[in-house]
Structures are given as structure tokens and as C-alpha cells.
PDB file of C-alpha atoms in Angstrom:
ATOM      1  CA  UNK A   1     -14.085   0.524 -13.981  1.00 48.00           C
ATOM      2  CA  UNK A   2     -15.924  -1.916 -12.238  1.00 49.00           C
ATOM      3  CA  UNK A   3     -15.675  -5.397 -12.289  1.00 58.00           C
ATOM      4  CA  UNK A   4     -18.577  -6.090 -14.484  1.00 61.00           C
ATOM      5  CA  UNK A   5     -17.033  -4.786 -17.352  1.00 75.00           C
ATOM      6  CA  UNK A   6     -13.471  -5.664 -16.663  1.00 93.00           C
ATOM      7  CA  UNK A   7     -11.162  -7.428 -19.593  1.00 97.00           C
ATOM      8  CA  UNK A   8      -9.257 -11.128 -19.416  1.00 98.00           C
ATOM      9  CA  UNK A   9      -6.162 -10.117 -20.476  1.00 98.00           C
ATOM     10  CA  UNK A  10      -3.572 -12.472 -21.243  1.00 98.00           C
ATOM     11  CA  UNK A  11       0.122 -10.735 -19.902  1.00 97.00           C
ATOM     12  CA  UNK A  12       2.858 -12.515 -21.875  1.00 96.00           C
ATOM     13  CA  UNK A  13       6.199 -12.768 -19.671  1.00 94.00           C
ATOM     14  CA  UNK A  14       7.954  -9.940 -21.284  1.00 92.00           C
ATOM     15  CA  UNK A  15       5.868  -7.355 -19.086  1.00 92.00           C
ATOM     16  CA  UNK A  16       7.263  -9.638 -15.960  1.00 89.00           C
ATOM     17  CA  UNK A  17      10.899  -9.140 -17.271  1.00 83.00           C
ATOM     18  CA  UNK A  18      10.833  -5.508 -18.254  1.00 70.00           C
ATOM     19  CA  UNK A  19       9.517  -4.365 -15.621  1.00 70.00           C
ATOM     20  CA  UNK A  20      12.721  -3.990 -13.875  1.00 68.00           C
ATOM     21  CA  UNK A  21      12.961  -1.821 -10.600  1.00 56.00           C
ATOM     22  CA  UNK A  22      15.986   0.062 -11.367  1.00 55.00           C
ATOM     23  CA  UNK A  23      15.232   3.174  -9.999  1.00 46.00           C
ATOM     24  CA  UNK A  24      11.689   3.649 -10.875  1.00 47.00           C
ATOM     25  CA  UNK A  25      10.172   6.787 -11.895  1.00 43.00           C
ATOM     26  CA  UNK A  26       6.262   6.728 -12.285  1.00 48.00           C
ATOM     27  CA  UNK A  27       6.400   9.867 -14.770  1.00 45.00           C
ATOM     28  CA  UNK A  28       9.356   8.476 -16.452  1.00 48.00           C
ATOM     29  CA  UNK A  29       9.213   6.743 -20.008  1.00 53.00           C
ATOM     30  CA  UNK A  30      11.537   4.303 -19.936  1.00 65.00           C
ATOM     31  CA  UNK A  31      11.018   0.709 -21.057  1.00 65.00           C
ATOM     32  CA  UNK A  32      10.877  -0.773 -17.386  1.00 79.00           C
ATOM     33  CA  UNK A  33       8.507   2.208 -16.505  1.00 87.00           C
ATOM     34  CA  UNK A  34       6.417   1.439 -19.319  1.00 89.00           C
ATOM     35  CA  UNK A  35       5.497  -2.017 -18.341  1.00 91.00           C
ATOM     36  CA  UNK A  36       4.902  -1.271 -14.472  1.00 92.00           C
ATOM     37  CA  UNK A  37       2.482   1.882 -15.328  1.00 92.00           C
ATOM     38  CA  UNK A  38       0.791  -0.792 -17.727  1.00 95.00           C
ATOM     39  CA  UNK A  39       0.733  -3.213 -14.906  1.00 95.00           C
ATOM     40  CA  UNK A  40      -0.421  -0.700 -12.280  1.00 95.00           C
ATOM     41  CA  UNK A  41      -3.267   0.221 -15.001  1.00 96.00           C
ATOM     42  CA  UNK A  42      -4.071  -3.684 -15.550  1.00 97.00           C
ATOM     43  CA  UNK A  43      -4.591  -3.490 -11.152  1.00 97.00           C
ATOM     44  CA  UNK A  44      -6.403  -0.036 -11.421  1.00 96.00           C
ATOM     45  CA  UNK A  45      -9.058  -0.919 -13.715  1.00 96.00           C
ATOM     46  CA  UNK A  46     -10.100  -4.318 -12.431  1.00 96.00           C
ATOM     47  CA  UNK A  47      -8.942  -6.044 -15.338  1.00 98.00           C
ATOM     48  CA  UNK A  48      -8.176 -10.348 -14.804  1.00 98.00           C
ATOM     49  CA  UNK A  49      -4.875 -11.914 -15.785  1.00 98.00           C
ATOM     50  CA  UNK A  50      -4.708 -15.145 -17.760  1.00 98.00           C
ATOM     51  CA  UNK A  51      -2.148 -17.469 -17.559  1.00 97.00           C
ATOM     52  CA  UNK A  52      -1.377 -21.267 -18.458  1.00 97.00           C
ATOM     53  CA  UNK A  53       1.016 -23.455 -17.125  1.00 97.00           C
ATOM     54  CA  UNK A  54       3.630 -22.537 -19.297  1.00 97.00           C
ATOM     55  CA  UNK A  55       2.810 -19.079 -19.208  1.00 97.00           C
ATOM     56  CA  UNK A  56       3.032 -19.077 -15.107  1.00 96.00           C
ATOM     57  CA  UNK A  57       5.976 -20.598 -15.122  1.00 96.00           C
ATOM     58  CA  UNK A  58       7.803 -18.295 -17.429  1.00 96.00           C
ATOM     59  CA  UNK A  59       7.133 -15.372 -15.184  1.00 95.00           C
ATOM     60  CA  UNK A  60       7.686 -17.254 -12.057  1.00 94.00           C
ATOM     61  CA  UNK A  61      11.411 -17.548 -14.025  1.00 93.00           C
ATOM     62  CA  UNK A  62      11.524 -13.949 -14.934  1.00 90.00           C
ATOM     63  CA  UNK A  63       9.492 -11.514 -13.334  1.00 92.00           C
ATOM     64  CA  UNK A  64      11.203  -8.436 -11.670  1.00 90.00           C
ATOM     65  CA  UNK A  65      10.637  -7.897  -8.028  1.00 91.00           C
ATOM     66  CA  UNK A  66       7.951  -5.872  -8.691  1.00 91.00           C
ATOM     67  CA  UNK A  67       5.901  -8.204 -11.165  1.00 93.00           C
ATOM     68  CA  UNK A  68       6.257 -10.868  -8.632  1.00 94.00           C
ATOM     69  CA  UNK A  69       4.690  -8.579  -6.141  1.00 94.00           C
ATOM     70  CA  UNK A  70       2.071  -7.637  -8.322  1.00 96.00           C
ATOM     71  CA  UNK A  71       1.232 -11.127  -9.476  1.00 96.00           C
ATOM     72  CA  UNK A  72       0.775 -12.107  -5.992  1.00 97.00           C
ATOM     73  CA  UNK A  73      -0.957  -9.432  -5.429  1.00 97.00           C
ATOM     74  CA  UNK A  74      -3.716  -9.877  -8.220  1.00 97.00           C
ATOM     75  CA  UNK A  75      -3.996 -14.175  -7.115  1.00 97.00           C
ATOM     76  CA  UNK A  76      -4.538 -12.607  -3.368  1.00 97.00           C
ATOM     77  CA  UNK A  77      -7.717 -11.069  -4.876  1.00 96.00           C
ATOM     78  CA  UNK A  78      -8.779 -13.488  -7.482  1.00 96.00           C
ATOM     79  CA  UNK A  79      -7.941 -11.908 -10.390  1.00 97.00           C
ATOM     80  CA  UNK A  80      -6.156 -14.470 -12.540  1.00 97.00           C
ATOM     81  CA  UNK A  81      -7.572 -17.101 -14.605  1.00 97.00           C
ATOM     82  CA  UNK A  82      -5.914 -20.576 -15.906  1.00 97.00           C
ATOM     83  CA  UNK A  83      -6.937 -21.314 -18.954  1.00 97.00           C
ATOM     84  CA  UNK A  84      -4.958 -23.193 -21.394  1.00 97.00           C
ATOM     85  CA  UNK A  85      -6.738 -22.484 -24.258  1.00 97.00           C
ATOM     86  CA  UNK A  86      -6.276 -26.681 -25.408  1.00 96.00           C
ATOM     87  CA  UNK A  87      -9.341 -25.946 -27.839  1.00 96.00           C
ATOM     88  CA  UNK A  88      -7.038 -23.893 -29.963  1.00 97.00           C
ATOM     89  CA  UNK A  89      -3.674 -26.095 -29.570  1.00 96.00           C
ATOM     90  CA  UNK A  90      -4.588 -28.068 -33.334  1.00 96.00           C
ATOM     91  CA  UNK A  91      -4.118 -24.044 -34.864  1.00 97.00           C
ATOM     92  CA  UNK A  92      -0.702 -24.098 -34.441  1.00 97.00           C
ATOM     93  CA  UNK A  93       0.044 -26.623 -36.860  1.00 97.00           C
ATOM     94  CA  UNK A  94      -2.001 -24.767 -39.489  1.00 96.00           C
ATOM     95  CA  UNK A  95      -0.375 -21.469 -38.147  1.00 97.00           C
ATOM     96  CA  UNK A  96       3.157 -22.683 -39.040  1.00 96.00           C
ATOM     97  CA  UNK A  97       2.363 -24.214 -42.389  1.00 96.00           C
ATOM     98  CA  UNK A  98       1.854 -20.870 -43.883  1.00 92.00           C
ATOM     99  CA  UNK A  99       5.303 -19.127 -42.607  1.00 95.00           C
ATOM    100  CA  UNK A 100       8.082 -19.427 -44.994  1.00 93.00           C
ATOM    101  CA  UNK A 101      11.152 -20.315 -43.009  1.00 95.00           C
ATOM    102  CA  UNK A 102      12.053 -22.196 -40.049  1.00 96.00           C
ATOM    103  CA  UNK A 103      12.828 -19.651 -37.396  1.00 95.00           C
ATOM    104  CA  UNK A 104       9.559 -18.161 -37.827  1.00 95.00           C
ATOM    105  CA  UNK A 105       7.798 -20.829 -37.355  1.00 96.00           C
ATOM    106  CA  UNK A 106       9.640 -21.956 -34.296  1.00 96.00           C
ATOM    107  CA  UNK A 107       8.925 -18.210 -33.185  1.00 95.00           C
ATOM    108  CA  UNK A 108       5.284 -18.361 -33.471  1.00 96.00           C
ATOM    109  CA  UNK A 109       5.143 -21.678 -31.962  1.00 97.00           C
ATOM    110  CA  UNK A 110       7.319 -20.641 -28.450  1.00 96.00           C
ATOM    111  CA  UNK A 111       4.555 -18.538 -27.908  1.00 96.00           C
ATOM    112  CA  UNK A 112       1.307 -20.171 -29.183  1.00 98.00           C
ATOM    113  CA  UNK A 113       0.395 -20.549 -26.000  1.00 98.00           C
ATOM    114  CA  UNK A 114      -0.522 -16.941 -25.641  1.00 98.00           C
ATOM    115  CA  UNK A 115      -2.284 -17.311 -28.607  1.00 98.00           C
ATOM    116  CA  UNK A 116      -4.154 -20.397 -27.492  1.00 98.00           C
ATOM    117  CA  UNK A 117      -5.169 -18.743 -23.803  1.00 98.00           C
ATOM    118  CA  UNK A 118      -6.619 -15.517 -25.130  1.00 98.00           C
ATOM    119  CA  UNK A 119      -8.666 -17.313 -28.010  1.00 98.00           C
ATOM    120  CA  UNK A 120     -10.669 -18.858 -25.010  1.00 98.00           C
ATOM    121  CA  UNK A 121     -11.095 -15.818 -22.945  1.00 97.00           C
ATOM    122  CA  UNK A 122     -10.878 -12.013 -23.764  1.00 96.00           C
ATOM    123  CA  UNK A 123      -9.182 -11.970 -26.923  1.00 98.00           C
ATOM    124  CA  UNK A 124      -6.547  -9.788 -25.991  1.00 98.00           C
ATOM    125  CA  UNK A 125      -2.851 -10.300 -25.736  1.00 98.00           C
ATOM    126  CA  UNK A 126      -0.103  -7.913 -23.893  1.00 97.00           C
ATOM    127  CA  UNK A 127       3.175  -8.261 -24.624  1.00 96.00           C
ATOM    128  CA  UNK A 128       6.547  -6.501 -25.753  1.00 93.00           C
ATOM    129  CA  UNK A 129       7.425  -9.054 -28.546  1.00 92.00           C
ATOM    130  CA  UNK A 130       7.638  -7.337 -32.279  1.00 90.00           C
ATOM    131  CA  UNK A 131       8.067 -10.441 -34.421  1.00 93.00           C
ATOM    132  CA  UNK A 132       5.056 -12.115 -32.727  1.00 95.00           C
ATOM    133  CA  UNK A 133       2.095  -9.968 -33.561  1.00 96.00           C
ATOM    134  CA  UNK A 134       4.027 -10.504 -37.469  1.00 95.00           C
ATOM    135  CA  UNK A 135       4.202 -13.822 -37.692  1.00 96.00           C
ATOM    136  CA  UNK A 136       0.472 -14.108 -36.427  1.00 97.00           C
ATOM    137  CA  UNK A 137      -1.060 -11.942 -38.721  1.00 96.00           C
ATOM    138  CA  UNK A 138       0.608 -13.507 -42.126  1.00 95.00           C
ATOM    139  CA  UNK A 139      -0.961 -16.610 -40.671  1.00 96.00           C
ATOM    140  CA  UNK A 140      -4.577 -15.401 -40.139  1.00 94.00           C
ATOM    141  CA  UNK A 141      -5.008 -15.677 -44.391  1.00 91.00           C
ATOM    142  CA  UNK A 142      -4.783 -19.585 -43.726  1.00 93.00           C
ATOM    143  CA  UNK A 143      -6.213 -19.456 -39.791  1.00 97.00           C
ATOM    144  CA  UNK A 144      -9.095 -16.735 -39.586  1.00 96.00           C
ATOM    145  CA  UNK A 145      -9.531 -17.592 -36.081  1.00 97.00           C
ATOM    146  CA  UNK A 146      -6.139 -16.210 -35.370  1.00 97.00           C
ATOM    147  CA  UNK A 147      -7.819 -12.347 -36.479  1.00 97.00           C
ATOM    148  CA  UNK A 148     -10.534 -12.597 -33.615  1.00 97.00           C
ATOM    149  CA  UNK A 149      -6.769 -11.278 -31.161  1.00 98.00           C
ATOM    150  CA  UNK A 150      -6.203  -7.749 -30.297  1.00 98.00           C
ATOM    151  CA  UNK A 151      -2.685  -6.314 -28.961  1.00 98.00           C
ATOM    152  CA  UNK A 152      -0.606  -3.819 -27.452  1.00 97.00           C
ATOM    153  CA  UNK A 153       2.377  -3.235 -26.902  1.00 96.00           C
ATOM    154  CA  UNK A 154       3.766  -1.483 -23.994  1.00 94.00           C
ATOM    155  CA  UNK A 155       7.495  -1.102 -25.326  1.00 90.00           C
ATOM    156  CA  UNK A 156       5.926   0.246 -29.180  1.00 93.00           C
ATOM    157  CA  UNK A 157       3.321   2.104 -27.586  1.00 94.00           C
ATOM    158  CA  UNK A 158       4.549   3.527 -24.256  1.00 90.00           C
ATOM    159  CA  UNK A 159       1.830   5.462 -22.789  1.00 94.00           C
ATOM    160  CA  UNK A 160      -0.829   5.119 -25.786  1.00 96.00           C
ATOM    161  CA  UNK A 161      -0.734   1.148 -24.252  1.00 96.00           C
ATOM    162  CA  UNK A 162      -1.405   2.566 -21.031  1.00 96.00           C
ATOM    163  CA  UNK A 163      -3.949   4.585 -21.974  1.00 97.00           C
ATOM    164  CA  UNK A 164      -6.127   2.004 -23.649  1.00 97.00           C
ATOM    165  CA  UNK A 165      -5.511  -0.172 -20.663  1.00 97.00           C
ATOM    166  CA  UNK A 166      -6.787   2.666 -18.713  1.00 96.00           C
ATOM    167  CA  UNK A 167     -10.144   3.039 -21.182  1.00 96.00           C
ATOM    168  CA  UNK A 168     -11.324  -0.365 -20.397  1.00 96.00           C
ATOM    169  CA  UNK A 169      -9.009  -2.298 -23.000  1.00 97.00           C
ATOM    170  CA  UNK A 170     -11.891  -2.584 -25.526  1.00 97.00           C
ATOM    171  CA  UNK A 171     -11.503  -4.426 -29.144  1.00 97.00           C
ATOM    172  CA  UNK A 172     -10.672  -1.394 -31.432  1.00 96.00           C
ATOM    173  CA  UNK A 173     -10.371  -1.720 -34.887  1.00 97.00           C
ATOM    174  CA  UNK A 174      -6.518  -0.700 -34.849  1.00 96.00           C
ATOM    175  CA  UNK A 175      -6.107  -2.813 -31.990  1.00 97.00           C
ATOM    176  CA  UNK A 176      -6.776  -6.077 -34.066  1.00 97.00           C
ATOM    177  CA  UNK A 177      -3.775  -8.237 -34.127  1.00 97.00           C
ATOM    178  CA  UNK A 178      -3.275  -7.423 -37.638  1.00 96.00           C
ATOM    179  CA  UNK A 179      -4.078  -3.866 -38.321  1.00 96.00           C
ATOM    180  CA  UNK A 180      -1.814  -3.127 -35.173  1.00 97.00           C
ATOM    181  CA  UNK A 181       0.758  -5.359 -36.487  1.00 95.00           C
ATOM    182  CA  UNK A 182       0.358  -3.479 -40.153  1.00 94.00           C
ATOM    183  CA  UNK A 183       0.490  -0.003 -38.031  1.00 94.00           C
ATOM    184  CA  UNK A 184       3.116  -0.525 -35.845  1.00 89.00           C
ATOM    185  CA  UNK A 185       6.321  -2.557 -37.416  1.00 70.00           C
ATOM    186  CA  UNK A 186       9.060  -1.395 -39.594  1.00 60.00           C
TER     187      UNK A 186
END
């Protein structure tokens, strides 16, 4: 893929913890191999990584050996992007009105910020969380803004995650924050 047509993706710190290096085998499908192939694909194709503050520092706190290296890597050759995604921050407010209980909103709102950063770039959010993608889509009804996100889901989707990744990460239909959240919880 070339860089024209490469995709701001924002990488939530989950991919930076699970992808542990205990003994690492690229054809392998476990959950630490999962994230590092999706990684290596995010490299590959030319894609950019976004981060905020908060965002950096969480996988400055967490990454794996390996996610560190590849984060440095990818700043070494300019593809990262800070934005914060501050247009967005007054959505959270309406985003938590709508949950029923307390614990989901203080889920949603621990990671808003990943919200907030991909509403002002690509769009498109990669993480392992499973309660996330939920809480956003039962609060797109009262924030439609919030349905302009797509996901995936290395730890769900395995190689599928990859795969797409791979294709150029485009804005599929089942990728949309809430048809992939409707198609991929229990």
C-alpha cells in the first residue's frame, strides 16, 4: 500500500500490553501473537498511528518489549500523529447520560479519549476491549457522531483483524462501531 492511501489509525494500549514476547510464534494464534501480526500489518501497509497524551502515556506504561520497539520504530519514520481530538471532548458528557449505571459510564469515559482522537482523524479505532465498542454504540442513539467509528478487534477477530489491516483498513459496513459491536459480543 502506499502512503497515499494509508489509514490514521488510532492503537488503544491494549495492543501495547498484549503483545507480550513470550516465545513468539509468527504462525501461531495466540492472543500476544495476534496483536504483534496486527502491529507488524499496521508497519507493513504504511498505515499512521494516533495517539494523545494520555494515550502515549498509557503505552509508554504498558507496552511489551516489542510494542516499545515498534512504537519507536514508527516515530523514527514519522508515522504517528498527536491529535487529541479536544473538538469531540463536550460528547462525552452526552455519551454517559444515556448509559444506565455507573460503571459503564465510568468505562466509556476511561477511554473517551480514543474516541475523541479517531473522530478527528481516520475514524478507526484498534483495540482488544469488549465492553467498549458496547457501551459506544448504545450511546450513538443520543450521539450520532459517535456512529461515524469503525473497529476491530485483534483478540475477537484474530487473523480476520489482520487481514483487514492488511486490505488497507477501509470503512466497511460491518466494521462500523456498531454493527461490529452487534456482530461480535455475547
Amino acid at each position: 500500500m502506499s502512503r497515499f492511501n494509508s489509514k490514521q489509525l488510532v492503537l488503544d494500549a491494549s495492543l501495547a500490553l498484549g503483545s507480550n514476547d513470550r516465545m513468539f510464534n509468527p504462525v501461531g494464534d495466540a492472543a500476544g501473537e495476534r496483536n504483534r501480526k496486527c502491529l507488524d500489518a499496521v508497519w507493513d501497509e504504511g498505515h499512521v498511528a494516533v495517539f494523545n497524551r494520555q494515550l502515549r502515556r498509557e503505552w509508554r506504561d504498558h507496552a511489551s518489549p516489542f510494542a516499545a520497539g515498534w512504537l519507536q520504530k514508527m516515530t523514527q519514520k514519522s508515522r504517528t500523529l498527536v491529535d487529541e481530538g479536544n473538538d469531540f471532548s463536550p460528547l462525552l458528557q452526552q455519551a454517559c447520560d444515556c448509559l444506565p449505571s455507573a460503571g459503564e459510564k465510568a468505562d466509556l469515559a476511561k477511554d473517551f479519549h480514543l474516541v475523541q482522537s479517531a473522530l478527528a482523524t481516520g475514524q478507526l479505532i484498534l483495540s482488544n476491549e469488549v465492553r467498549f465498542p458496547r457501551h459506544v454504540t448504545r450511546a450513538c442513539v443520543a450521539v450520532p457522531e459517535l456512529a461515524q467509528l469503525y473497529y476491530g478487534n485483534p483478540a475477537i477477530e484474530g487473523e480476520d483483524c489482520r487481514l483487514w489491516i492488511k486490505a488497507g483498513a477501509d470503512k466497511e459496513p460491518g466494521r462500523r462501531i456498531d454493527n461490529w459491536s452487534a456482530n461480535h459480543q455475547p
